Coordinates of C-alpha atoms in Angstrom, one line a residue:
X19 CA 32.6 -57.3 -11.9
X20 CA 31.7 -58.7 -15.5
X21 CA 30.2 -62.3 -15.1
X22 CA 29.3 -63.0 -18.1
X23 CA 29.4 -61.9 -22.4
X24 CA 26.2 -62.0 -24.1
X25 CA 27.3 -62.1 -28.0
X26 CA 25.0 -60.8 -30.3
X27 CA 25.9 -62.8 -33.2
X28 CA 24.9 -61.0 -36.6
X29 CA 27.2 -59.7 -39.7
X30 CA 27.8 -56.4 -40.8
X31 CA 26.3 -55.0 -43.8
X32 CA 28.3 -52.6 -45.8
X33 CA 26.9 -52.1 -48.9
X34 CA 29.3 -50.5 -51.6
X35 CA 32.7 -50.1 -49.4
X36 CA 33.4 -53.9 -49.1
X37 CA 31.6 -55.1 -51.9
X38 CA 29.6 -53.6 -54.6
X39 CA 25.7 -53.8 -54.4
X40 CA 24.7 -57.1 -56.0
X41 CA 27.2 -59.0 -54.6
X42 CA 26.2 -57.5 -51.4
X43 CA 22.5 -58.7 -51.6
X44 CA 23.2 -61.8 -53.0
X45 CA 25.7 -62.7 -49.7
X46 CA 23.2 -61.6 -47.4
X47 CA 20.2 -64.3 -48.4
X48 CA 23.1 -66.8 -48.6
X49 CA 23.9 -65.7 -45.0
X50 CA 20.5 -65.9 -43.8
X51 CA 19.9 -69.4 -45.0
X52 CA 23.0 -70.5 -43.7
X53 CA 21.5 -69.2 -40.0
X54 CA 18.4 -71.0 -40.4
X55 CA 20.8 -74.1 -40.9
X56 CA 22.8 -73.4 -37.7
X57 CA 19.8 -72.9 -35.9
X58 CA 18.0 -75.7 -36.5
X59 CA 20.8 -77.7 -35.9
X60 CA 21.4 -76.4 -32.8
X61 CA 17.9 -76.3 -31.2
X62 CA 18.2 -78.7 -29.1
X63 CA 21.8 -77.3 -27.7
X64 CA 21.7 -75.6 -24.1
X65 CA 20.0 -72.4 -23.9
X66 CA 23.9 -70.8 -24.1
X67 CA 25.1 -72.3 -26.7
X68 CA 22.0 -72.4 -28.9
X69 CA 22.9 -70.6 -32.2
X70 CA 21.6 -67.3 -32.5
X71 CA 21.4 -64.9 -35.5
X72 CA 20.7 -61.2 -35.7
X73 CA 19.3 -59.5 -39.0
X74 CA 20.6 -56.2 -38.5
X75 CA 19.0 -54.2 -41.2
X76 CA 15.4 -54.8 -42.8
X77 CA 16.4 -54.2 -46.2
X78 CA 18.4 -57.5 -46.9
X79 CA 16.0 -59.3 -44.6
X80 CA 13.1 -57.9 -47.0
X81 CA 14.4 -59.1 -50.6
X82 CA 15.2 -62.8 -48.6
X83 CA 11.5 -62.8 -47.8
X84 CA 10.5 -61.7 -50.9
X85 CA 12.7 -64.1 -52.9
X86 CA 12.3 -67.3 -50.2
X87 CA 10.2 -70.0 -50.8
X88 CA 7.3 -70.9 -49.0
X89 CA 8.9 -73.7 -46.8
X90 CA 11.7 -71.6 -45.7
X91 CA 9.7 -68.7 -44.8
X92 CA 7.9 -70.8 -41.9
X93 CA 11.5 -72.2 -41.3
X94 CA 12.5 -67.9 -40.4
X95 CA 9.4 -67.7 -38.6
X96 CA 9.8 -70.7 -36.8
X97 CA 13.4 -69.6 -35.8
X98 CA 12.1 -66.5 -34.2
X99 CA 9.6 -67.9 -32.5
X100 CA 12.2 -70.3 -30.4
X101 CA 14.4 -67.0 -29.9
X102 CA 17.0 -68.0 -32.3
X103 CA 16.6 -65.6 -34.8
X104 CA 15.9 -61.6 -34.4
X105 CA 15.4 -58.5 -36.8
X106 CA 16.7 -55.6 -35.9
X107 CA 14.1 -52.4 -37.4
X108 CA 16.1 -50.0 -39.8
X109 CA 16.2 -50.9 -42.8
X110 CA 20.2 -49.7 -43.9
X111 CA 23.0 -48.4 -41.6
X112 CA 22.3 -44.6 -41.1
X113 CA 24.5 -41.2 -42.5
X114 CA 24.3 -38.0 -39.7
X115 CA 23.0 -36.7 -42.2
X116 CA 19.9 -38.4 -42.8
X117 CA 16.9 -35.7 -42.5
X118 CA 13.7 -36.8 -41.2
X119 CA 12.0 -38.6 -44.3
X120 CA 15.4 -40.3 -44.6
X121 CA 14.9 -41.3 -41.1
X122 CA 10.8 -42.4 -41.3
X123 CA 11.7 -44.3 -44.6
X124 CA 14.1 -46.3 -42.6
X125 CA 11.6 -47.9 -40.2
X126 CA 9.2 -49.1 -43.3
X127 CA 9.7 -52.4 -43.1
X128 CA 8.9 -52.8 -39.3
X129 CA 5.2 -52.7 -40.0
X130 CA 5.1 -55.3 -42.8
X131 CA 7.9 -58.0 -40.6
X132 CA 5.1 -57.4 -37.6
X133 CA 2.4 -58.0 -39.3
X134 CA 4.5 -61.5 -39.8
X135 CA 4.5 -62.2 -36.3
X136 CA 7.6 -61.0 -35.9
X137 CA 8.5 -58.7 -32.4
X138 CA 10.7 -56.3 -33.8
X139 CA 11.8 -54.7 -30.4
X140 CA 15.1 -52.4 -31.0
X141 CA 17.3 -51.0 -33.4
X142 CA 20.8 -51.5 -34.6
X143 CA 23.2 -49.2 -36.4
X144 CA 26.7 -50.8 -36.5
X145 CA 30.2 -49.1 -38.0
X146 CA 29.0 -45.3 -39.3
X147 CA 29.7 -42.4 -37.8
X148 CA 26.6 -41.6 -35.9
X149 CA 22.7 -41.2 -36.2
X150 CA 20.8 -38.1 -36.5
X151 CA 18.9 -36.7 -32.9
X152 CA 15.5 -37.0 -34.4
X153 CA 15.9 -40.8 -35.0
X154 CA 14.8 -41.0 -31.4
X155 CA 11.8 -40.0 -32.1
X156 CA 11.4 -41.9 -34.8
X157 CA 12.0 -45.4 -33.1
X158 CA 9.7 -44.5 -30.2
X159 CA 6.5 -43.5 -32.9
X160 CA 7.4 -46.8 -34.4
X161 CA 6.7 -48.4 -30.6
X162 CA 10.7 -49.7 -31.0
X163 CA 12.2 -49.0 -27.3
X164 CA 16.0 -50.2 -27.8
X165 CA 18.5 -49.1 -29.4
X166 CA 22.4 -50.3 -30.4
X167 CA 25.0 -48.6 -31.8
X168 CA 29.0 -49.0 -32.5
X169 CA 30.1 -45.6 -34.3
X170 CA 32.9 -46.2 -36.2
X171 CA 35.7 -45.1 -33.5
X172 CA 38.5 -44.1 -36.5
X173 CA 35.7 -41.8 -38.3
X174 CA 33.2 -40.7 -36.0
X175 CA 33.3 -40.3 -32.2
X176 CA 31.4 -42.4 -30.0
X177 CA 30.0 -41.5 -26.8
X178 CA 32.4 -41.7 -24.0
X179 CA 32.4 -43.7 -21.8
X180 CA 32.1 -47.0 -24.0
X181 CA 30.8 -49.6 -23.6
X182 CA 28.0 -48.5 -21.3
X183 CA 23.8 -48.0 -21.4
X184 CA 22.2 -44.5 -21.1
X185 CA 18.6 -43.1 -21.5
X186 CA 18.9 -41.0 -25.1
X187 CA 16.4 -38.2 -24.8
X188 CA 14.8 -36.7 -27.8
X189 CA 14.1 -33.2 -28.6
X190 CA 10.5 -33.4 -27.3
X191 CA 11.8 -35.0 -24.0
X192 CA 11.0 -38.8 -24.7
X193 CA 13.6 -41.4 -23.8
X194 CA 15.0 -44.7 -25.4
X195 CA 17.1 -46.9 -24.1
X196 CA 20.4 -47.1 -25.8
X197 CA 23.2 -49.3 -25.7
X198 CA 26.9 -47.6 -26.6
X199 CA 29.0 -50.8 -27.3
X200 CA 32.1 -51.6 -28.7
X201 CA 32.9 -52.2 -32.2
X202 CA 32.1 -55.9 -33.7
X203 CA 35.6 -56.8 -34.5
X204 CA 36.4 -56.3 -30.3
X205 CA 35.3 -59.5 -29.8
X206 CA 36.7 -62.4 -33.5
X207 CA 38.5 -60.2 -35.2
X208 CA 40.4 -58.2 -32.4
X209 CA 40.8 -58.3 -28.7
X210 CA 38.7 -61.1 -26.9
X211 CA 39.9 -63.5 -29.6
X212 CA 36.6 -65.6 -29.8
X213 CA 36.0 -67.8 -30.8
X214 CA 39.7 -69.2 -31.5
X215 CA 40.4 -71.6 -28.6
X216 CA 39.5 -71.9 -25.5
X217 CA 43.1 -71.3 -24.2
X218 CA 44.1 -68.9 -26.5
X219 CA 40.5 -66.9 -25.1
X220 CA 41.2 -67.6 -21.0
X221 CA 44.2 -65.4 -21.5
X222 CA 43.4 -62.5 -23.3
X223 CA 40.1 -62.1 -21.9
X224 CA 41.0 -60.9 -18.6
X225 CA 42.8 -57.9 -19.5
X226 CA 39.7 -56.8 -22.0
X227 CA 37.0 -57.3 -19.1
X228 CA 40.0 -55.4 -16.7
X229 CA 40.3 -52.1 -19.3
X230 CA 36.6 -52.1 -19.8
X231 CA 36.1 -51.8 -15.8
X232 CA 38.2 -49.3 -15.4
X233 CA 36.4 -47.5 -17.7
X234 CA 33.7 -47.3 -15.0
X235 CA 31.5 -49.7 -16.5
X236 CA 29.7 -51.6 -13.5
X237 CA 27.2 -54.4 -14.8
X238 CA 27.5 -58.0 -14.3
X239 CA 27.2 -58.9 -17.9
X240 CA 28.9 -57.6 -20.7
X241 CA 27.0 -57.6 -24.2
X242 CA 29.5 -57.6 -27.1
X243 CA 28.8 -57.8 -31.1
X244 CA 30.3 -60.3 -32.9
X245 CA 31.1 -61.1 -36.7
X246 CA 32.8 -63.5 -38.6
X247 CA 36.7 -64.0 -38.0
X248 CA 37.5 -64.7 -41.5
X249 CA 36.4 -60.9 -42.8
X250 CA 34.5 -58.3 -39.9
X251 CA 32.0 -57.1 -43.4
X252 CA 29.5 -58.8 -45.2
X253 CA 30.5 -62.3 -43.5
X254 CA 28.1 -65.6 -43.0
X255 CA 27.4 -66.8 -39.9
X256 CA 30.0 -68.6 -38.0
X257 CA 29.6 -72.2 -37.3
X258 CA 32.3 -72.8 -34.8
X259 CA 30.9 -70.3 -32.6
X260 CA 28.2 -72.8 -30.9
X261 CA 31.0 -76.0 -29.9
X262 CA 33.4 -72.8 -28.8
X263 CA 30.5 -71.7 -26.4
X264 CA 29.6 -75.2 -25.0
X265 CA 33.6 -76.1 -24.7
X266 CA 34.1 -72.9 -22.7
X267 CA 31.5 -72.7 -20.7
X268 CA 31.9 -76.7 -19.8
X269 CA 35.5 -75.7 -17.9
X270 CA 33.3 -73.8 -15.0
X271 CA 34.7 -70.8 -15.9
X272 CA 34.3 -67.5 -14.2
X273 CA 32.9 -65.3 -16.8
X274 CA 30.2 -67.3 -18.4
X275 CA 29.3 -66.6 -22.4

C-alpha cells in the first residue's frame, strides 16, 4: 500500500510549442533564480518540506550558468550541495527519432556540470513521445544509471503498466534503471489536486493511490512529477508548494508527502 508521494518538483520545458525560443530561454533563468530563492528560504524547513528544484534539461541550465554572476553561481552550487537542487543529464527533451550523434550530443553538458561538482546521477525526458533504444547505452557510457520518463500518453504510448520501475536493457545487454511515471500534470494540474488545499487533496487522493494499485503497482512510496498549477509548460517554481507540504503532513496523515 502507497505510504507516501515523493514529488519531484521541476518545470517542463517545451521549447517552440508553448512559447517561441527566446521567450523560452529567457523564462527558464528567471525560473531557476526564483528556485535558488525558495531554497534558501526554505533551508532550514524539515527535511519534507524543504524546497526542492529539478533542472530537467542541461541546455537552459547551461546558458543560466553561462550568463549568472559569480555570487549566484556558488548560490547553485551551494543548493546542490544541501540536496535542494538537481540537474537532470540531457540536454533537450528527446524525438524517437534521434540517431546516435543526436543522442551522444545530448549528454555534452554532463561532463562540464561534473567537473562543477555537480553529481549528475539520472536522466529525465518528460511529455514526448518516446526515446530511441540506443539512448541506453548512451546514459550508461556517460556513468548516468537512472532514468525518468512520462511519454506523452495522447501521442505516444507509454509502457504499460504505468507508473512502475523496470530494468531497460540495451542492445548490447546492459541495464538502467528506469522509472515509467505518470505525466506531470497528474499531480497540480489534474488528479491529486496538489497542492490546492489540504481538504480539497484528502479527498481526491485516495481514489488516485486506489486506481494506481490496482494497476499492480506494489511499492510503499509513490514518486510523482509535478509542475506549476497555473500552466503545466514552461512554469516557475511554485512557492505554495513548501507550507502545503508542512500543513499536510502536520495532520498525521496516512500517506506522507
Amino acid at each position: 500500500m502507497i505510504r507516501e508521494l515523493l514529488l519531484v518538483h521541476h518545470s517542463h520545458t517545451d521549447i517552440g510549442f508553448t512559447h517561441p525560443q527566446p521567450a523560452v530561454f529567457e523564462l527558464h533563468l528567471r525560473f531557476i533564480e526564483a528556485a535558488l530563492d525558495l531554497a534558501e528560504a526554505s533551508q532550514e524547513a524539515s527535511d519534507e518540506a524543504r524546497f526542492r528544484w529539478t533542472c530537467e534539461v542541461t541546455g537552459t541550465t547551461r546558458i543560466w550558468w553561462d550568463q549568472a554572476t559569480e555570487r549566484d553561481r556558488e548560490r547553485f552550487l551551494a543548493a546542490v550541495k544541501r540536496g535542494q537542487l538537481e540537474v537532470a543529464a540531457l540536454q533537450w527533451h528527446l524525438t524517437p527519432l534521434a540517431d546516435l550523434q543526436m543522442l551522444v550530443k545530448s549528454l555534452d553538458n554532463v561532463k562540464f556540470f561534473r567537473s562543477l561538482g555537480i553529481p549528475i546521477r539520472a536522466a529525465m525526458n518528460t511529455d514526448v513521445n518516446g526515446v530511441p533504444w540506443g539512448l541506453v547505452d548512451v546514459l550508461l557510457d556517460h556513468e548516468i544509471g537512472g532514468f525518468s520518463m512520462s511519454v506523452n500518453s495522447h501521442l505516444g504510448g507509454p509502457v504499460s503498466p504505468r507508473p512502475g520501475a523496470f530494468r531497460w536493457a540495451s542492445p548490447d545487454g546492459r541495464e538502467i534503471l528506469a522509472w515509467n511515471g505518470y505525466q506531470y500534470w497528474h499531480a497540480a494540474n489534474g488528479l491529486m489536486r496538489i497542492p490546492t488545499s489540504v481538504d480539497a487533496v484528502a479527498e481526491a487522493l485516495p481514489k488516485v493511490l486506489a486506481e494506481t494499485e490496482a494497476r499492480g503497482y506494489n511499492l510503499a512510496y509513490l514518486p510523482v512529477q509535478i509542475t506549476n498549477p497555473s500552466h503545466p509548460d514552461n512554469a516557475g517554481p511554485d512557492a505554495n508548494l513548501t507550507p502545503f507540504i508542512e500543513a499536510w503532513n502536520e495532520r498525521g496523515p496516512e500517506v506522507r508527502i
